[in-house]
PDB file of C-alpha atoms in Angstrom:
ATOM      1  CA  UNK A1244    -213.937 -62.100  75.885  1.00  0.00           C
ATOM      2  CA  UNK A1245    -215.534 -65.369  77.020  1.00  0.00           C
ATOM      3  CA  UNK A1246    -216.317 -66.371  73.417  1.00  0.00           C
ATOM      4  CA  UNK A1247    -212.763 -65.585  72.268  1.00  0.00           C
ATOM      5  CA  UNK A1248    -211.212 -67.646  75.095  1.00  0.00           C
ATOM      6  CA  UNK A1249    -213.637 -70.491  74.395  1.00  0.00           C
ATOM      7  CA  UNK A1250    -212.755 -70.437  70.689  1.00  0.00           C
ATOM      8  CA  UNK A1251    -209.027 -70.356  71.451  1.00  0.00           C
ATOM      9  CA  UNK A1252    -209.361 -73.273  73.885  1.00  0.00           C
ATOM     10  CA  UNK A1253    -211.335 -75.267  71.318  1.00  0.00           C
ATOM     11  CA  UNK A1254    -208.776 -74.589  68.607  1.00  0.00           C
ATOM     12  CA  UNK A1255    -205.926 -75.538  70.927  1.00  0.00           C
ATOM     13  CA  UNK A1256    -207.747 -78.741  71.884  1.00  0.00           C
ATOM     14  CA  UNK A1257    -208.371 -79.612  68.226  1.00  0.00           C
ATOM     15  CA  UNK A1258    -204.768 -78.936  67.264  1.00  0.00           C
ATOM     16  CA  UNK A1259    -203.611 -81.099  70.164  1.00  0.00           C
ATOM     17  CA  UNK A1260    -205.883 -83.933  69.040  1.00  0.00           C
ATOM     18  CA  UNK A1261    -204.605 -83.708  65.479  1.00  0.00           C
ATOM     19  CA  UNK A1262    -200.927 -83.371  66.410  1.00  0.00           C
ATOM     20  CA  UNK A1263    -201.048 -86.290  68.868  1.00  0.00           C
ATOM     21  CA  UNK A1264    -202.936 -88.419  66.310  1.00  0.00           C
ATOM     22  CA  UNK A1265    -205.823 -88.973  68.730  1.00  0.00           C
ATOM     23  CA  UNK A1266    -208.038 -88.359  65.685  1.00  0.00           C
ATOM     24  CA  UNK A1267    -206.641 -91.521  64.085  1.00  0.00           C
ATOM     25  CA  UNK A1268    -208.637 -94.543  65.315  1.00  0.00           C
ATOM     26  CA  UNK A1269    -205.795 -96.931  64.423  1.00  0.00           C
ATOM     27  CA  UNK A1270    -203.438 -95.106  66.815  1.00  0.00           C
ATOM     28  CA  UNK A1271    -206.038 -95.085  69.602  1.00  0.00           C
ATOM     29  CA  UNK A1272    -206.882 -98.767  69.159  1.00  0.00           C
ATOM     30  CA  UNK A1273    -203.143 -99.537  69.060  1.00  0.00           C
ATOM     31  CA  UNK A1274    -202.768 -97.755  72.414  1.00  0.00           C
ATOM     32  CA  UNK A1275    -205.676 -99.687  73.935  1.00  0.00           C
ATOM     33  CA  UNK A1276    -204.414-103.049  72.607  1.00  0.00           C
ATOM     34  CA  UNK A1277    -202.008-103.725  75.483  1.00  0.00           C
ATOM     35  CA  UNK A1278    -201.910-107.483  74.848  1.00  0.00           C
ATOM     36  CA  UNK A1279    -201.425-107.206  71.088  1.00  0.00           C
ATOM     37  CA  UNK A1280    -199.550-104.730  68.921  1.00  0.00           C
ATOM     38  CA  UNK A1281    -199.374-102.053  71.646  1.00  0.00           C
ATOM     39  CA  UNK A1282    -198.533 -98.474  70.667  1.00  0.00           C
ATOM     40  CA  UNK A1283    -197.553 -96.582  73.865  1.00  0.00           C
ATOM     41  CA  UNK A1284    -197.206 -93.172  72.168  1.00  0.00           C
ATOM     42  CA  UNK A1285    -200.429 -91.812  73.663  1.00  0.00           C
ATOM     43  CA  UNK A1286    -199.031 -92.100  77.190  1.00  0.00           C
ATOM     44  CA  UNK A1287    -197.382 -88.721  76.605  1.00  0.00           C
ATOM     45  CA  UNK A1288    -200.741 -87.279  75.537  1.00  0.00           C
ATOM     46  CA  UNK A1289    -202.423 -88.664  78.665  1.00  0.00           C
ATOM     47  CA  UNK A1290    -199.640 -87.407  80.933  1.00  0.00           C
ATOM     48  CA  UNK A1291    -199.834 -83.950  79.335  1.00  0.00           C
ATOM     49  CA  UNK A1292    -203.596 -83.808  79.874  1.00  0.00           C
ATOM     50  CA  UNK A1293    -203.186 -84.802  83.524  1.00  0.00           C
ATOM     51  CA  UNK A1294    -200.484 -82.137  83.981  1.00  0.00           C
ATOM     52  CA  UNK A1295    -202.724 -79.428  82.511  1.00  0.00           C
ATOM     53  CA  UNK A1296    -205.558 -80.532  84.790  1.00  0.00           C
ATOM     54  CA  UNK A1297    -203.275 -80.430  87.817  1.00  0.00           C
ATOM     55  CA  UNK A1298    -202.155 -76.904  86.913  1.00  0.00           C
ATOM     56  CA  UNK A1299    -205.810 -75.922  86.699  1.00  0.00           C
ATOM     57  CA  UNK A1300    -206.466 -77.218  90.210  1.00  0.00           C
ATOM     58  CA  UNK A1301    -203.409 -75.364  91.532  1.00  0.00           C
ATOM     59  CA  UNK A1302    -204.717 -72.139  89.979  1.00  0.00           C
ATOM     60  CA  UNK A1303    -208.167 -72.821  91.431  1.00  0.00           C
ATOM     61  CA  UNK A1304    -206.644 -73.202  94.874  1.00  0.00           C
ATOM     62  CA  UNK A1305    -204.958 -69.800  94.645  1.00  0.00           C
ATOM     63  CA  UNK A1306    -207.888 -67.771  93.251  1.00  0.00           C
ATOM     64  CA  UNK A1307    -211.280 -67.115  94.817  1.00  0.00           C
ATOM     65  CA  UNK A1308    -213.012 -66.813  91.439  1.00  0.00           C
ATOM     66  CA  UNK A1309    -212.053 -67.679  87.868  1.00  0.00           C
ATOM     67  CA  UNK A1310    -211.072 -64.946  85.434  1.00  0.00           C
ATOM     68  CA  UNK A1311    -214.102 -65.249  83.148  1.00  0.00           C
ATOM     69  CA  UNK A1312    -216.898 -66.510  85.425  1.00  0.00           C
ATOM     70  CA  UNK A1313    -218.529 -65.631  88.719  1.00  0.00           C
ATOM     71  CA  UNK A1314    -217.712 -68.959  90.393  1.00  0.00           C
ATOM     72  CA  UNK A1315    -215.749 -72.173  89.886  1.00  0.00           C
ATOM     73  CA  UNK A1316    -217.614 -75.044  88.236  1.00  0.00           C
ATOM     74  CA  UNK A1317    -216.054 -78.106  89.841  1.00  0.00           C
ATOM     75  CA  UNK A1318    -217.830 -81.461  90.269  1.00  0.00           C
ATOM     76  CA  UNK A1319    -218.909 -81.988  93.862  1.00  0.00           C
ATOM     77  CA  UNK A1320    -220.179 -85.572  93.735  1.00  0.00           C
ATOM     78  CA  UNK A1321    -217.711 -88.082  95.093  1.00  0.00           C
ATOM     79  CA  UNK A1322    -219.779 -91.276  95.192  1.00  0.00           C
ATOM     80  CA  UNK A1323    -219.258 -94.113  92.755  1.00  0.00           C
ATOM     81  CA  UNK A1324    -222.623 -95.564  91.804  1.00  0.00           C
ATOM     82  CA  UNK A1325    -224.036 -97.936  89.193  1.00  0.00           C
ATOM     83  CA  UNK A1326    -224.749 -95.097  86.730  1.00  0.00           C
ATOM     84  CA  UNK A1327    -221.099 -94.019  86.822  1.00  0.00           C
ATOM     85  CA  UNK A1328    -219.791 -97.577  86.396  1.00  0.00           C
ATOM     86  CA  UNK A1329    -222.212 -98.414  83.572  1.00  0.00           C
ATOM     87  CA  UNK A1330    -221.706 -95.088  81.777  1.00  0.00           C
ATOM     88  CA  UNK A1331    -217.923 -95.197  81.965  1.00  0.00           C
ATOM     89  CA  UNK A1332    -217.922 -98.841  80.880  1.00  0.00           C
ATOM     90  CA  UNK A1333    -220.075 -98.065  77.846  1.00  0.00           C
ATOM     91  CA  UNK A1334    -217.812 -95.118  76.993  1.00  0.00           C
ATOM     92  CA  UNK A1335    -214.686 -97.284  77.272  1.00  0.00           C
ATOM     93  CA  UNK A1336    -216.152-100.147  75.272  1.00  0.00           C
ATOM     94  CA  UNK A1337    -217.292 -97.782  72.524  1.00  0.00           C
ATOM     95  CA  UNK A1338    -213.918 -96.034  72.476  1.00  0.00           C
ATOM     96  CA  UNK A1339    -212.084 -99.362  72.319  1.00  0.00           C
ATOM     97  CA  UNK A1340    -214.250-100.748  69.525  1.00  0.00           C
ATOM     98  CA  UNK A1341    -214.373 -97.650  67.336  1.00  0.00           C
ATOM     99  CA  UNK A1342    -211.209 -95.783  68.304  1.00  0.00           C
ATOM    100  CA  UNK A1343    -213.289 -92.614  68.651  1.00  0.00           C
ATOM    101  CA  UNK A1344    -214.423 -90.600  71.635  1.00  0.00           C
ATOM    102  CA  UNK A1345    -216.533 -87.443  71.162  1.00  0.00           C
ATOM    103  CA  UNK A1346    -213.773 -84.911  70.312  1.00  0.00           C
ATOM    104  CA  UNK A1347    -211.928 -87.021  67.720  1.00  0.00           C
ATOM    105  CA  UNK A1348    -215.262 -88.426  66.562  1.00  0.00           C
ATOM    106  CA  UNK A1349    -216.365 -84.970  65.467  1.00  0.00           C
ATOM    107  CA  UNK A1350    -213.135 -84.487  63.520  1.00  0.00           C
ATOM    108  CA  UNK A1351    -213.943 -87.726  61.698  1.00  0.00           C
ATOM    109  CA  UNK A1352    -216.780 -85.889  59.958  1.00  0.00           C
ATOM    110  CA  UNK A1353    -214.016 -84.181  57.955  1.00  0.00           C
ATOM    111  CA  UNK A1354    -211.173 -86.746  58.087  1.00  0.00           C
ATOM    112  CA  UNK A1355    -213.244 -89.870  57.466  1.00  0.00           C
ATOM    113  CA  UNK A1356    -216.859 -88.870  56.732  1.00  0.00           C
ATOM    114  CA  UNK A1357    -218.234 -92.393  56.252  1.00  0.00           C
ATOM    115  CA  UNK A1358    -217.119 -93.513  59.737  1.00  0.00           C
ATOM    116  CA  UNK A1359    -217.616 -90.073  61.263  1.00  0.00           C
ATOM    117  CA  UNK A1360    -221.260 -89.910  60.236  1.00  0.00           C
ATOM    118  CA  UNK A1361    -222.087 -93.220  61.942  1.00  0.00           C
ATOM    119  CA  UNK A1362    -220.180 -92.281  65.073  1.00  0.00           C
ATOM    120  CA  UNK A1363    -221.772 -88.835  65.399  1.00  0.00           C
ATOM    121  CA  UNK A1364    -225.240 -90.258  64.655  1.00  0.00           C
ATOM    122  CA  UNK A1365    -224.766 -92.843  67.414  1.00  0.00           C
ATOM    123  CA  UNK A1366    -223.419 -90.140  69.747  1.00  0.00           C
ATOM    124  CA  UNK A1367    -226.490 -87.961  69.160  1.00  0.00           C
ATOM    125  CA  UNK A1368    -228.864 -90.920  69.528  1.00  0.00           C
ATOM    126  CA  UNK A1369    -227.231 -92.024  72.788  1.00  0.00           C
ATOM    127  CA  UNK A1370    -227.262 -88.480  74.155  1.00  0.00           C
ATOM    128  CA  UNK A1371    -230.914 -88.124  73.179  1.00  0.00           C
ATOM    129  CA  UNK A1372    -231.839 -91.406  74.851  1.00  0.00           C
ATOM    130  CA  UNK A1373    -230.081 -90.300  78.021  1.00  0.00           C
ATOM    131  CA  UNK A1374    -231.792 -86.914  77.942  1.00  0.00           C
ATOM    132  CA  UNK A1375    -235.286 -88.399  77.552  1.00  0.00           C
ATOM    133  CA  UNK A1376    -234.631 -91.159  80.094  1.00  0.00           C
ATOM    134  CA  UNK A1377    -233.478 -88.550  82.616  1.00  0.00           C
ATOM    135  CA  UNK A1378    -236.543 -86.382  81.994  1.00  0.00           C
ATOM    136  CA  UNK A1379    -238.913 -89.347  82.382  1.00  0.00           C
ATOM    137  CA  UNK A1380    -237.338 -90.530  85.653  1.00  0.00           C
ATOM    138  CA  UNK A1381    -237.383 -87.014  87.143  1.00  0.00           C
ATOM    139  CA  UNK A1382    -241.171 -86.649  86.735  1.00  0.00           C
TER     140      UNK A1382
END
C-alpha cells in the first residue's frame, strides 16, 4: 500500500508541475523577475502548495500516527544557522539562474534533454559533494 500511495503522490506532483508550467524554465524565471517582465501566474501554484501543507498539519494535529507509518516525520530543528542560509541561498540562486529546481529539473530530462542533462549532472555532483563533506566532518 505504501508503494502505491507513494506512486500516486509522485504522479500527482508531476501532473501538478506540468499543468502549472513549473517545468518550463521561462515561466519560472518570469515569476522570479519581479523588476522586469514579471509573470505572477505561479502565485496560485505557491498558494495551493501552502494550502496543502496547512491541511497536512491540521491532519497531523488530529491523528496520533499517520495512516501508512508508525510515527510522524516532522522536522524538529528550529534554529537558523549559516548552513541553512548558505544552502537556501545557493538553491535560490541556482533556481533563479536556471529556472529549474529538482522536481522540474528531472522532467527536463524528457522535455529538454540538453539542459536537463546538465542540470541533473550538477544536482548529482552537488549532492555527492554534500554527502562526502558531511561524512568527512562527522569523523
